[in-house]
CSV table of C-alpha atoms in Angstrom, one decimal:
chain,number,residue,atom,x,y,z
Z,1137,UNK,CA,-20.6,-11.7,6.4
Z,1138,UNK,CA,-24.1,-9.9,6.6
Z,1139,UNK,CA,-25.4,-6.5,6.4
Z,1140,UNK,CA,-25.3,-3.9,3.7
Z,1141,UNK,CA,-21.8,-2.9,4.3
Z,1142,UNK,CA,-20.3,-6.3,4.5
Z,1143,UNK,CA,-18.3,-5.9,1.2
Z,1144,UNK,CA,-14.6,-5.7,1.7
Z,1145,UNK,CA,-13.8,-4.1,-1.9
Z,1146,UNK,CA,-14.0,-0.7,-2.7
Z,1147,UNK,CA,-14.7,-1.1,-6.5
Z,1148,UNK,CA,-14.7,-3.3,-9.5
Z,1149,UNK,CA,-12.3,-3.7,-12.6
Z,1150,UNK,CA,-14.2,-3.6,-15.9
Z,1151,UNK,CA,-12.9,-5.5,-18.9
Z,1152,UNK,CA,-12.6,-4.4,-22.6
Z,1153,UNK,CA,-12.9,-7.7,-24.8
Z,1154,UNK,CA,-10.7,-10.5,-23.2
Z,1155,UNK,CA,-8.0,-11.7,-25.7
Z,1156,UNK,CA,-8.3,-8.5,-27.9
Z,1157,UNK,CA,-6.6,-6.2,-25.4
Z,1158,UNK,CA,-3.8,-5.2,-27.8
Z,1159,UNK,CA,-6.6,-3.9,-30.2
Z,1160,UNK,CA,-8.5,-1.8,-27.7
Z,1161,UNK,CA,-7.4,1.4,-29.3
Z,1162,UNK,CA,-8.8,0.3,-32.6
Z,1163,UNK,CA,-11.8,-1.1,-31.1
Z,1164,UNK,CA,-12.8,2.2,-29.6
Z,1165,UNK,CA,-13.4,3.9,-33.0
Z,1166,UNK,CA,-16.3,1.6,-33.9
Z,1167,UNK,CA,-17.8,2.4,-30.4
Z,1168,UNK,CA,-17.3,6.0,-30.7
Z,1169,UNK,CA,-19.0,5.8,-34.1
Z,1170,UNK,CA,-22.0,3.8,-32.5
Z,1171,UNK,CA,-22.0,6.3,-29.8
Z,1172,UNK,CA,-22.3,9.4,-32.2
Z,1173,UNK,CA,-25.1,7.7,-34.5
Z,1174,UNK,CA,-26.9,6.7,-31.2
Z,1175,UNK,CA,-26.9,10.1,-29.7
Z,1176,UNK,CA,-27.5,12.2,-33.0
Z,1177,UNK,CA,-29.9,9.7,-34.3
Z,1178,UNK,CA,-32.0,9.7,-31.1
Z,1179,UNK,CA,-31.8,13.3,-30.5
Z,1180,UNK,CA,-32.9,14.0,-34.1
Z,1181,UNK,CA,-35.9,11.7,-33.8
Z,1182,UNK,CA,-36.8,13.5,-30.5
Z,1183,UNK,CA,-36.4,16.9,-32.1
Z,1184,UNK,CA,-38.3,16.2,-35.1
Z,1185,UNK,CA,-41.3,14.6,-33.2
Z,1186,UNK,CA,-41.5,17.5,-30.5
Z,1187,UNK,CA,-41.1,20.4,-33.1
Z,1188,UNK,CA,-43.7,18.7,-35.8
Z,1189,UNK,CA,-47.3,19.3,-34.5
Z,1190,UNK,CA,-48.6,16.5,-37.1
Z,1191,UNK,CA,-46.6,14.0,-35.2
Z,1192,UNK,CA,-48.1,14.8,-31.9
Z,1193,UNK,CA,-50.1,11.4,-32.0
Z,1194,UNK,CA,-49.8,8.5,-29.6
Z,1195,UNK,CA,-47.8,6.4,-32.0
Z,1196,UNK,CA,-45.1,9.1,-32.3
Z,1197,UNK,CA,-45.4,10.0,-28.5
Z,1198,UNK,CA,-44.2,6.6,-27.7
Z,1199,UNK,CA,-41.4,6.7,-30.5
Z,1200,UNK,CA,-40.3,9.9,-28.6
Z,1201,UNK,CA,-40.0,7.9,-25.3
Z,1202,UNK,CA,-38.3,5.0,-26.9
Z,1203,UNK,CA,-35.8,7.4,-28.2
Z,1204,UNK,CA,-35.3,9.1,-24.9
Z,1205,UNK,CA,-34.5,5.8,-23.2
Z,1206,UNK,CA,-32.1,4.8,-25.9
Z,1207,UNK,CA,-30.3,8.3,-25.5
Z,1208,UNK,CA,-30.0,7.5,-21.8
Z,1209,UNK,CA,-28.8,4.1,-22.3
Z,1210,UNK,CA,-26.0,5.2,-24.6
Z,1211,UNK,CA,-24.8,7.7,-22.3
Z,1212,UNK,CA,-25.0,5.4,-19.3
Z,1213,UNK,CA,-22.7,2.7,-21.1
Z,1214,UNK,CA,-20.7,4.0,-23.9
Z,1215,UNK,CA,-18.5,6.9,-22.5
Z,1216,UNK,CA,-17.1,4.3,-19.9
Z,1217,UNK,CA,-16.5,1.9,-22.6
Z,1218,UNK,CA,-14.4,4.5,-24.6
Z,1219,UNK,CA,-12.6,5.2,-21.4
Z,1220,UNK,CA,-11.6,1.6,-21.2
Z,1221,UNK,CA,-10.6,1.1,-24.8
Z,1222,UNK,CA,-8.7,4.4,-25.1
Z,1223,UNK,CA,-7.2,5.4,-21.9
Z,1224,UNK,CA,-7.4,1.9,-20.0
Z,1225,UNK,CA,-9.8,3.5,-17.3
Z,1226,UNK,CA,-11.1,0.2,-16.1
Z,1227,UNK,CA,-11.7,1.0,-12.3
Z,1228,UNK,CA,-15.2,1.7,-11.1
Z,1229,UNK,CA,-16.2,2.4,-7.6
Z,1230,UNK,CA,-18.4,0.0,-5.7
Z,1231,UNK,CA,-21.4,2.6,-5.3
Z,1232,UNK,CA,-20.9,3.7,-8.9
Z,1233,UNK,CA,-21.1,0.2,-10.2
Z,1234,UNK,CA,-24.6,-0.2,-8.3
Z,1235,UNK,CA,-25.6,3.2,-9.8
Z,1236,UNK,CA,-24.8,2.0,-13.3
Z,1237,UNK,CA,-26.3,-1.4,-12.6
Z,1238,UNK,CA,-29.8,0.3,-11.7
Z,1239,UNK,CA,-29.7,2.6,-14.6
Z,1240,UNK,CA,-29.1,-0.2,-17.1
Z,1241,UNK,CA,-31.6,-2.5,-15.8
Z,1242,UNK,CA,-34.1,0.2,-14.9
Z,1243,UNK,CA,-33.9,1.7,-18.5
Z,1244,UNK,CA,-34.3,-1.9,-20.1
Z,1245,UNK,CA,-37.5,-2.3,-18.1
Z,1246,UNK,CA,-38.8,1.0,-19.4
Z,1247,UNK,CA,-37.8,0.1,-23.0
Z,1248,UNK,CA,-39.9,-3.3,-23.0
Z,1249,UNK,CA,-42.8,-1.5,-21.4
Z,1250,UNK,CA,-42.7,1.2,-24.1
Z,1251,UNK,CA,-42.3,-1.5,-26.6
Z,1252,UNK,CA,-45.6,-3.1,-25.1
Z,1253,UNK,CA,-47.4,0.3,-25.3
Z,1254,UNK,CA,-46.4,0.7,-28.9
Z,1255,UNK,CA,-48.0,-2.8,-29.6
Z,1256,UNK,CA,-51.2,-2.0,-27.9
Z,1257,UNK,CA,-51.2,1.2,-29.8
Z,1258,UNK,CA,-50.8,-0.6,-33.1
Z,1259,UNK,CA,-53.6,-2.9,-32.0
Z,1260,UNK,CA,-56.2,-0.1,-31.3
Z,1261,UNK,CA,-55.3,1.8,-34.6
Z,1262,UNK,CA,-55.7,-1.6,-36.7
Z,1263,UNK,CA,-58.5,-3.3,-34.9
Z,1264,UNK,CA,-60.5,-0.3,-33.7
Z,1265,UNK,CA,-59.6,2.6,-35.9
Z,1266,UNK,CA,-62.8,4.5,-35.2
Z,1267,UNK,CA,-62.0,4.4,-31.6
Z,1268,UNK,CA,-58.4,5.2,-31.5
Z,1269,UNK,CA,-58.6,8.9,-30.5
Z,1270,UNK,CA,-61.1,8.1,-27.8
Z,1271,UNK,CA,-59.0,5.2,-26.4
Z,1272,UNK,CA,-55.5,6.6,-26.5
Z,1273,UNK,CA,-56.1,10.2,-25.1
Z,1274,UNK,CA,-53.4,12.2,-23.7
Z,1275,UNK,CA,-54.7,11.2,-20.1
Z,1276,UNK,CA,-54.4,7.6,-21.1
Z,1277,UNK,CA,-50.7,8.0,-22.2
Z,1278,UNK,CA,-49.8,9.6,-19.1
Z,1279,UNK,CA,-51.1,6.9,-17.0
Z,1280,UNK,CA,-49.6,4.2,-19.1
Z,1281,UNK,CA,-46.1,6.2,-18.9
Z,1282,UNK,CA,-46.5,6.4,-15.1
Z,1283,UNK,CA,-47.4,2.9,-14.7
Z,1284,UNK,CA,-44.4,1.8,-16.7
Z,1285,UNK,CA,-42.0,4.1,-14.7
Z,1286,UNK,CA,-43.5,3.0,-11.6
Z,1287,UNK,CA,-43.2,-0.9,-12.5
Z,1288,UNK,CA,-39.6,-0.3,-13.6
Z,1289,UNK,CA,-38.7,1.5,-10.3
Z,1290,UNK,CA,-40.4,-1.1,-8.1
Z,1291,UNK,CA,-39.0,-4.1,-9.6
Z,1292,UNK,CA,-35.3,-2.7,-10.5
Z,1293,UNK,CA,-34.3,-0.9,-7.1
Z,1294,UNK,CA,-33.9,-4.3,-5.2
Z,1295,UNK,CA,-31.2,-5.3,-7.7
Z,1296,UNK,CA,-28.2,-2.9,-6.1
Z,1297,UNK,CA,-29.4,-3.5,-2.6
Z,1298,UNK,CA,-29.0,-7.4,-3.2
Z,1299,UNK,CA,-25.7,-6.7,-4.5
Z,1300,UNK,CA,-24.8,-4.5,-1.7
Z,1301,UNK,CA,-25.7,-7.0,1.1
Z,1302,UNK,CA,-23.1,-9.5,-0.4
Z,1303,UNK,CA,-19.8,-9.8,1.0
Z,1304,UNK,CA,-16.9,-10.0,-1.9
Z,1305,UNK,CA,-13.8,-11.7,-1.0
Z,1306,UNK,CA,-13.0,-13.2,-4.4
Z,1307,UNK,CA,-11.9,-11.4,-7.7
Z,1308,UNK,CA,-13.6,-7.9,-8.3
Z,1309,UNK,CA,-12.8,-8.4,-12.2
Z,1310,UNK,CA,-15.9,-8.1,-14.4
Z,1311,UNK,CA,-15.9,-9.6,-17.8
Z,1312,UNK,CA,-17.9,-6.9,-19.4
Z,1313,UNK,CA,-17.3,-3.0,-19.9
Z,1314,UNK,CA,-20.4,-2.2,-17.6
Z,1315,UNK,CA,-22.1,-3.4,-14.4
Z,1316,UNK,CA,-24.6,-6.1,-14.7
Z,1317,UNK,CA,-26.4,-7.8,-11.8
Z,1318,UNK,CA,-26.0,-11.2,-13.1
Z,1319,UNK,CA,-22.4,-10.9,-13.2
Z,1320,UNK,CA,-21.6,-8.9,-10.1
Z,1321,UNK,CA,-23.3,-11.6,-8.0
Z,1322,UNK,CA,-21.0,-14.3,-9.1
Z,1323,UNK,CA,-18.2,-12.8,-7.7
Z,1324,UNK,CA,-19.7,-13.0,-4.2
Z,1325,UNK,CA,-18.5,-15.3,-1.4
Z,1326,UNK,CA,-21.9,-16.0,-0.2
Z,1327,UNK,CA,-25.2,-17.6,-1.1
Z,1328,UNK,CA,-26.6,-16.0,-3.9
Z,1329,UNK,CA,-29.8,-17.9,-4.3
Z,1330,UNK,CA,-31.9,-15.1,-3.6
Z,1331,UNK,CA,-30.3,-12.9,-6.4
Z,1332,UNK,CA,-30.8,-15.8,-8.7
Z,1333,UNK,CA,-34.2,-16.3,-8.1
Z,1334,UNK,CA,-35.1,-12.4,-8.1
Z,1335,UNK,CA,-33.3,-12.5,-11.4
Z,1336,UNK,CA,-35.6,-15.1,-12.7
Z,1337,UNK,CA,-38.5,-13.4,-11.4
Z,1338,UNK,CA,-37.6,-10.2,-13.2
Z,1339,UNK,CA,-37.1,-12.2,-16.3
Z,1340,UNK,CA,-40.6,-13.8,-16.0
Z,1341,UNK,CA,-42.5,-10.9,-14.6
Z,1342,UNK,CA,-41.1,-7.9,-16.9
Z,1343,UNK,CA,-39.6,-9.3,-20.1
Z,1344,UNK,CA,-41.9,-12.6,-20.1
Z,1345,UNK,CA,-45.2,-11.0,-19.3
Z,1346,UNK,CA,-44.3,-7.9,-21.9
Z,1347,UNK,CA,-43.3,-10.2,-24.7
Z,1348,UNK,CA,-46.6,-12.1,-24.1
Z,1349,UNK,CA,-48.4,-9.0,-24.3
Z,1350,UNK,CA,-46.6,-8.1,-27.5
Z,1351,UNK,CA,-47.3,-11.7,-28.9
Z,1352,UNK,CA,-51.2,-11.4,-28.1
Z,1353,UNK,CA,-51.5,-7.9,-29.7
Z,1354,UNK,CA,-49.8,-9.3,-32.9
Z,1355,UNK,CA,-52.0,-12.3,-33.0
Z,1356,UNK,CA,-55.1,-10.1,-32.7
Z,1357,UNK,CA,-53.5,-7.8,-35.3
Z,1358,UNK,CA,-52.8,-10.6,-37.7
Z,1359,UNK,CA,-56.4,-12.0,-37.3
Z,1360,UNK,CA,-57.9,-8.6,-38.0
Z,1361,UNK,CA,-55.6,-7.9,-41.0
Z,1362,UNK,CA,-56.5,-11.4,-42.8
Z,1363,UNK,CA,-60.1,-10.0,-42.8
Z,1364,UNK,CA,-59.2,-7.2,-44.9
Z,1365,UNK,CA,-58.6,-7.0,-48.8
Z,1366,UNK,CA,-55.0,-7.7,-49.7
Z,1367,UNK,CA,-54.0,-4.0,-50.4
Z,1368,UNK,CA,-55.7,-2.9,-47.2
Z,1369,UNK,CA,-54.1,-5.4,-45.2
Z,1370,UNK,CA,-50.7,-4.8,-46.5
Z,1371,UNK,CA,-51.1,-1.3,-45.9
Z,1372,UNK,CA,-52.1,-1.8,-42.2
Z,1373,UNK,CA,-49.5,-4.5,-41.4
Z,1374,UNK,CA,-46.8,-2.1,-43.0
Z,1375,UNK,CA,-47.5,0.4,-40.1
Z,1376,UNK,CA,-46.1,-2.4,-37.8
Z,1377,UNK,CA,-42.9,-3.1,-39.7
Z,1378,UNK,CA,-40.8,-0.5,-37.6
Z,1379,UNK,CA,-42.3,-1.7,-34.3
Z,1380,UNK,CA,-41.5,-5.5,-35.1
Z,1381,UNK,CA,-37.8,-4.6,-35.9
Z,1382,UNK,CA,-37.7,-2.7,-32.9
Z,1383,UNK,CA,-38.9,-5.5,-30.9
Z,1384,UNK,CA,-36.4,-7.9,-32.5
Z,1385,UNK,CA,-33.5,-5.7,-32.1
Z,1386,UNK,CA,-34.4,-5.6,-28.3
Z,1387,UNK,CA,-35.5,-9.0,-27.6
Z,1388,UNK,CA,-32.8,-11.2,-29.6
Z,1389,UNK,CA,-29.8,-9.8,-27.9
Z,1390,UNK,CA,-31.6,-9.9,-24.3
Z,1391,UNK,CA,-32.7,-13.7,-24.8
Z,1392,UNK,CA,-29.2,-14.2,-26.0
Z,1393,UNK,CA,-27.6,-12.6,-23.2
Z,1394,UNK,CA,-29.8,-14.2,-20.4
Z,1395,UNK,CA,-29.3,-17.8,-21.7
Z,1396,UNK,CA,-25.7,-17.3,-22.3
Z,1397,UNK,CA,-25.2,-16.2,-18.6
Z,1398,UNK,CA,-26.9,-19.1,-17.3
Z,1399,UNK,CA,-25.4,-21.8,-19.6
Z,1400,UNK,CA,-21.9,-20.8,-20.2
Z,1401,UNK,CA,-20.2,-22.7,-22.9
Z,1402,UNK,CA,-16.5,-23.6,-22.5
Z,1403,UNK,CA,-16.1,-23.8,-26.4
Z,1404,UNK,CA,-17.1,-20.2,-26.7
Z,1405,UNK,CA,-16.1,-18.3,-23.5
Z,1406,UNK,CA,-16.7,-14.6,-24.8
Z,1407,UNK,CA,-20.0,-15.5,-26.1
Z,1408,UNK,CA,-21.8,-13.9,-23.2
Z,1409,UNK,CA,-19.7,-10.7,-23.8
Z,1410,UNK,CA,-20.7,-10.6,-27.5
Z,1411,UNK,CA,-24.5,-10.8,-26.4
Z,1412,UNK,CA,-24.0,-8.4,-23.5
Z,1413,UNK,CA,-22.7,-5.6,-25.7
Z,1414,UNK,CA,-25.3,-6.4,-28.5
Z,1415,UNK,CA,-27.9,-5.9,-25.8
Z,1416,UNK,CA,-26.7,-2.4,-25.0
Z,1417,UNK,CA,-25.1,-1.2,-28.4
Z,1418,UNK,CA,-27.9,-2.6,-30.9
Z,1419,UNK,CA,-31.0,-0.9,-29.9
Z,1420,UNK,CA,-29.7,2.7,-29.3
Z,1421,UNK,CA,-28.1,2.9,-33.0
Z,1422,UNK,CA,-30.9,0.7,-34.7
Z,1423,UNK,CA,-34.1,2.2,-33.6
Z,1424,UNK,CA,-33.6,5.7,-34.8
Z,1425,UNK,CA,-32.5,4.3,-38.1
Z,1426,UNK,CA,-35.4,2.0,-38.3
Z,1427,UNK,CA,-38.1,4.6,-37.5
Z,1428,UNK,CA,-36.1,7.1,-39.7
Z,1429,UNK,CA,-36.5,4.7,-42.7
Z,1430,UNK,CA,-39.7,2.7,-42.0
Z,1431,UNK,CA,-42.1,5.5,-41.0
Z,1432,UNK,CA,-42.8,7.8,-43.7
Z,1433,UNK,CA,-44.2,10.6,-41.8
Z,1434,UNK,CA,-40.9,10.8,-39.8
Z,1435,UNK,CA,-38.9,10.4,-42.8
Z,1436,UNK,CA,-40.6,13.4,-44.6
Z,1437,UNK,CA,-40.4,15.6,-41.4
Z,1438,UNK,CA,-36.6,14.9,-41.1
Z,1439,UNK,CA,-35.9,15.5,-44.7
Z,1440,UNK,CA,-38.1,18.8,-44.6
Z,1441,UNK,CA,-36.2,20.0,-41.4
Z,1442,UNK,CA,-32.9,19.4,-43.1
Z,1443,UNK,CA,-33.9,21.1,-46.3
Z,1444,UNK,CA,-35.3,24.2,-44.7
Z,1445,UNK,CA,-32.1,24.5,-42.6
Z,1446,UNK,CA,-30.0,24.0,-45.5
Z,1447,UNK,CA,-31.8,26.7,-47.6
Z,1448,UNK,CA,-31.6,29.2,-44.6
Z,1449,UNK,CA,-27.8,28.6,-44.5
Z,1450,UNK,CA,-27.5,29.0,-48.1
Z,1451,UNK,CA,-29.4,32.2,-48.2
Z,1452,UNK,CA,-27.3,33.5,-45.0
Z,1453,UNK,CA,-24.1,32.6,-46.9
Z,1454,UNK,CA,-25.3,34.5,-50.1
Z,1455,UNK,CA,-26.0,37.7,-48.2
């Protein structure tokens, strides 16, 4: 029962939403809508930032990275979910489950790291505006990005390996539509204390430390803003509105999913499924909407791009 290849199963069975199997076909339509909005929204955001020289600033570069992460998260989870709801394609091989598991957790670690970088960006812009360009140079942004990617890879690579070492002689049915470490480990017929401890370490070292940095950044921002005049303070704090919404859309479902998986309730047995889906579906669809509406510069550029394309198409049709 030891060793990396001790598992006696060839794959897992993914679930839709238990108790609502008769409605799978109809549930697929809102999932498809979410998928389309997430892909188009994040692609539009990335295209706008890439093609507009005025948006080649640290704040918007981090928004570009966040959109890229959300794009990959959407494509990692939602196509398989649509396969489950519309074609009852519930099987996933053991190795593909491990790959999806790594991608989900790795991208999640990247996302929280980028949110920290964006919080630091807002802190420097508001508290040290004269030194903003000198501090957040292109070289610094590259170093920050490399550190976020390196940290994510270092802490998330062990997750699929910790699952691969376990023997599975129980059910291979997962209650989610995707593979998560905290659920897959519960199906093992061996001691999973190492998996539990490592999962707790990840929550503290990644999400815990990152949320602490974000909180400290905003405490310092609030302290600096209160020292300004009312109009100036409102203007300064309004630049943080989109980032605050992005942080909340990420951390509220994440905390809910983490707590529910550890303290399951018999009164609401499907609550962990709700939070798990919200954790992966909410940020990819909300973030492009948040930054498209709340960030005036991005909103203007998007409007200008679509206006110019509409005019070009109109001229071509007239000719």
